[in-house]
Short mmCIF file of C-alpha atoms in Angstrom, two decimals:
data_model
loop_
_atom_site.label_atom_id
_atom_site.label_comp_id
_atom_site.label_asym_id
_atom_site.label_seq_id
_atom_site.Cartn_x
_atom_site.Cartn_y
_atom_site.Cartn_z
CA UNK G 1 98.19 72.91 53.32
CA UNK G 2 98.41 76.61 54.43
CA UNK G 3 101.11 77.30 51.85
CA UNK G 4 98.98 75.74 49.05
CA UNK G 5 96.32 77.91 49.91
CA UNK G 6 98.43 80.86 49.89
CA UNK G 7 99.88 79.88 46.51
CA UNK G 8 96.58 79.24 44.98
CA UNK G 9 95.37 82.64 46.21
CA UNK G 10 98.38 84.46 44.80
CA UNK G 11 97.85 82.70 41.23
CA UNK G 12 94.18 83.69 41.46
CA UNK G 13 95.31 87.31 41.98
CA UNK G 14 97.86 87.12 39.43
CA UNK G 15 95.40 85.99 36.92
CA UNK G 16 92.98 88.64 37.90
CA UNK G 17 95.71 91.32 37.46
CA UNK G 18 96.53 90.01 33.95
CA UNK G 19 92.70 90.08 33.10
CA UNK G 20 92.59 93.77 34.19
CA UNK G 21 95.48 94.78 32.19
CA UNK G 22 94.09 93.05 29.12
CA UNK G 23 91.10 95.11 29.85
CA UNK G 24 93.32 98.52 30.11
CA UNK G 25 94.31 97.43 26.61
CA UNK G 26 90.63 97.20 25.32
CA UNK G 27 89.75 100.37 27.02
CA UNK G 28 92.93 102.19 25.17
CA UNK G 29 91.57 100.73 21.85
CA UNK G 30 88.17 101.95 22.44
CA UNK G 31 89.47 105.72 22.97
CA UNK G 32 92.64 105.58 20.99
CA UNK G 33 91.49 107.74 17.98
CA UNK G 34 89.71 110.23 19.86
CA UNK G 35 91.21 113.67 20.46
CA UNK G 36 92.05 113.94 24.06
CA UNK G 37 91.66 110.32 24.86
CA UNK G 38 93.69 110.41 28.04
CA UNK G 39 90.75 111.49 30.26
CA UNK G 40 88.18 109.11 29.11
CA UNK G 41 90.77 106.36 29.33
CA UNK G 42 91.53 107.21 33.00
CA UNK G 43 88.01 107.27 33.89
CA UNK G 44 87.51 103.88 32.47
CA UNK G 45 90.59 102.49 34.16
CA UNK G 46 89.52 103.95 37.74
CA UNK G 47 86.07 102.46 37.21
CA UNK G 48 87.94 99.09 36.61
CA UNK G 49 90.17 99.22 39.59
CA UNK G 50 88.73 101.84 41.85
CA UNK G 51 91.90 103.96 41.33
CA UNK G 52 94.77 104.52 38.86
CA UNK G 53 97.32 101.90 39.49
CA UNK G 54 101.09 102.50 38.20
CA UNK G 55 101.11 99.41 36.14
CA UNK G 56 98.00 100.37 34.30
CA UNK G 57 99.30 104.06 33.80
CA UNK G 58 102.50 102.55 32.23
CA UNK G 59 100.32 100.55 29.71
CA UNK G 60 98.58 103.73 28.96
CA UNK G 61 101.92 105.57 28.48
CA UNK G 62 103.26 102.80 26.17
CA UNK G 63 100.00 102.54 24.01
CA UNK G 64 99.30 106.13 23.68
CA UNK G 65 102.78 106.99 23.34
CA UNK G 66 102.62 109.65 26.09
CA UNK G 67 105.13 110.39 28.87
CA UNK G 68 104.14 109.20 32.44
CA UNK G 69 104.92 112.80 33.49
CA UNK G 70 101.96 113.82 31.44
CA UNK G 71 99.80 111.17 32.56
CA UNK G 72 100.31 111.87 36.24
CA UNK G 73 99.95 115.60 35.58
CA UNK G 74 96.43 114.88 34.32
CA UNK G 75 95.65 112.24 36.96
CA UNK G 76 96.86 114.71 39.76
CA UNK G 77 95.26 117.89 38.49
CA UNK G 78 91.56 116.49 38.60
CA UNK G 79 90.30 115.73 42.06
CA UNK G 80 88.04 112.84 40.80
CA UNK G 81 91.26 110.81 39.93
CA UNK G 82 92.97 108.84 42.65
CA UNK G 83 96.40 107.15 42.66
CA UNK G 84 95.48 105.29 45.82
CA UNK G 85 92.96 102.52 46.34
CA UNK G 86 89.81 103.91 47.83
CA UNK G 87 87.46 101.98 50.39
CA UNK G 88 84.23 100.36 49.50
CA UNK G 89 82.29 103.60 50.91
CA UNK G 90 83.82 106.90 50.46
CA UNK G 91 83.06 109.37 52.79
CA UNK G 92 83.08 113.18 51.78
CA UNK G 93 82.91 115.64 54.58
CA UNK G 94 82.15 119.13 53.22
CA UNK G 95 84.67 121.72 54.72
CA UNK G 96 83.41 124.77 52.81
CA UNK G 97 82.73 127.93 54.63
CA UNK G 98 79.04 127.36 55.63
CA UNK G 99 79.75 123.81 56.88
CA UNK G 100 83.00 124.72 58.56
CA UNK G 101 81.32 127.59 60.50
CA UNK G 102 78.49 125.12 61.61
CA UNK G 103 80.99 122.44 62.95
CA UNK G 104 82.23 120.30 60.03
CA UNK G 105 85.56 120.05 61.64
CA UNK G 106 84.16 118.39 64.68
CA UNK G 107 82.27 115.92 62.21
CA UNK G 108 85.36 115.20 60.57
CA UNK G 109 87.50 114.71 63.74
CA UNK G 110 84.84 112.12 65.02
CA UNK G 111 84.77 110.25 61.81
CA UNK G 112 88.67 110.13 61.91
CA UNK G 113 88.35 108.76 65.60
CA UNK G 114 85.70 106.32 65.04
CA UNK G 115 87.24 104.95 61.72
CA UNK G 116 90.89 105.08 63.22
CA UNK G 117 92.17 106.57 60.14
CA UNK G 118 93.64 110.05 59.18
CA UNK G 119 91.69 112.26 56.70
CA UNK G 120 92.48 111.16 53.09
CA UNK G 121 93.14 107.73 54.52
CA UNK G 122 91.33 104.34 53.91
CA UNK G 123 90.51 101.96 56.86
CA UNK G 124 92.70 98.83 57.21
CA UNK G 125 89.76 96.55 56.30
CA UNK G 126 89.14 98.64 52.84
CA UNK G 127 85.58 99.44 53.92
CA UNK G 128 85.93 103.36 54.33
CA UNK G 129 87.87 106.09 52.69
CA UNK G 130 87.58 109.60 54.68
CA UNK G 131 87.94 112.64 52.67
CA UNK G 132 87.42 116.34 53.36
CA UNK G 133 86.02 118.31 50.30
CA UNK G 134 85.79 121.81 49.59
CA UNK G 135 82.02 122.03 48.83
CA UNK G 136 79.28 119.67 48.17
CA UNK G 137 76.69 122.14 47.16
CA UNK G 138 74.30 121.66 50.02
CA UNK G 139 74.99 124.60 52.32
CA UNK G 140 71.52 124.81 53.64
CA UNK G 141 72.12 121.43 55.19
CA UNK G 142 75.47 122.32 56.77
CA UNK G 143 77.34 120.72 58.09
CA UNK G 144 76.91 117.98 55.44
CA UNK G 145 78.75 114.58 54.42
CA UNK G 146 78.15 112.11 51.68
CA UNK G 147 78.67 108.48 51.83
CA UNK G 148 78.75 107.22 48.25
CA UNK G 149 75.50 108.98 46.92
CA UNK G 150 73.64 109.35 50.32
CA UNK G 151 73.65 112.72 51.69
CA UNK G 152 73.64 113.39 55.50
CA UNK G 153 72.82 116.90 56.65
CA UNK G 154 72.64 119.08 59.82
CA UNK G 155 75.19 116.71 61.46
CA UNK G 156 76.61 116.60 64.92
CA UNK G 157 79.75 114.64 65.95
CA UNK G 158 77.47 112.56 68.30
CA UNK G 159 75.65 111.04 65.11
CA UNK G 160 78.58 109.62 63.53
CA UNK G 161 78.77 106.37 65.46
CA UNK G 162 74.97 105.64 64.56
CA UNK G 163 75.63 106.46 60.95
CA UNK G 164 78.75 104.21 60.88
CA UNK G 165 76.94 101.32 62.44
CA UNK G 166 74.31 101.50 59.63
CA UNK G 167 76.74 101.56 57.13
CA UNK G 168 78.54 98.38 58.68
CA UNK G 169 75.36 96.46 59.14
CA UNK G 170 74.37 94.40 56.30
CA UNK G 171 70.88 94.97 54.70
CA UNK G 172 68.88 91.90 54.80
CA UNK G 173 66.80 91.08 52.02
CA UNK G 174 63.81 88.90 51.96
#
């Protein structure tokens, strides 16, 4: 019975992968005629997968008749693209000068400890990705971090467990 469940789950995953790759083809068709189509294509693929998987990039290479090296060059040059899966919640800790001076390293270290993940890593459950960022443009709130669109400012390492607990607790709706 357990083997059957595993096979069924694998079949579902395979079908989902095929659907996504078909969607990649549609994305490419949508932008194919635009000059500089690669960047909008990569954006759409990242929106679809949450990152840029190699199999999707191979489709882009074939369909746009572009070498993989050129695609990887663009994907690794721009910081908003990721070649690795991201967690459900991406945490950005500002390490710019103002934040660093006001203790951002301690906040980053505490997050890494609490999440049991290195910087630039994703938790085993796929819930969180921890990233150090150059500047978030909120120097007056230093040290600052964002979790998704939510900004947390004037942080201390001691506040991290409470913030993470809030993120892990499902919001009840009535």
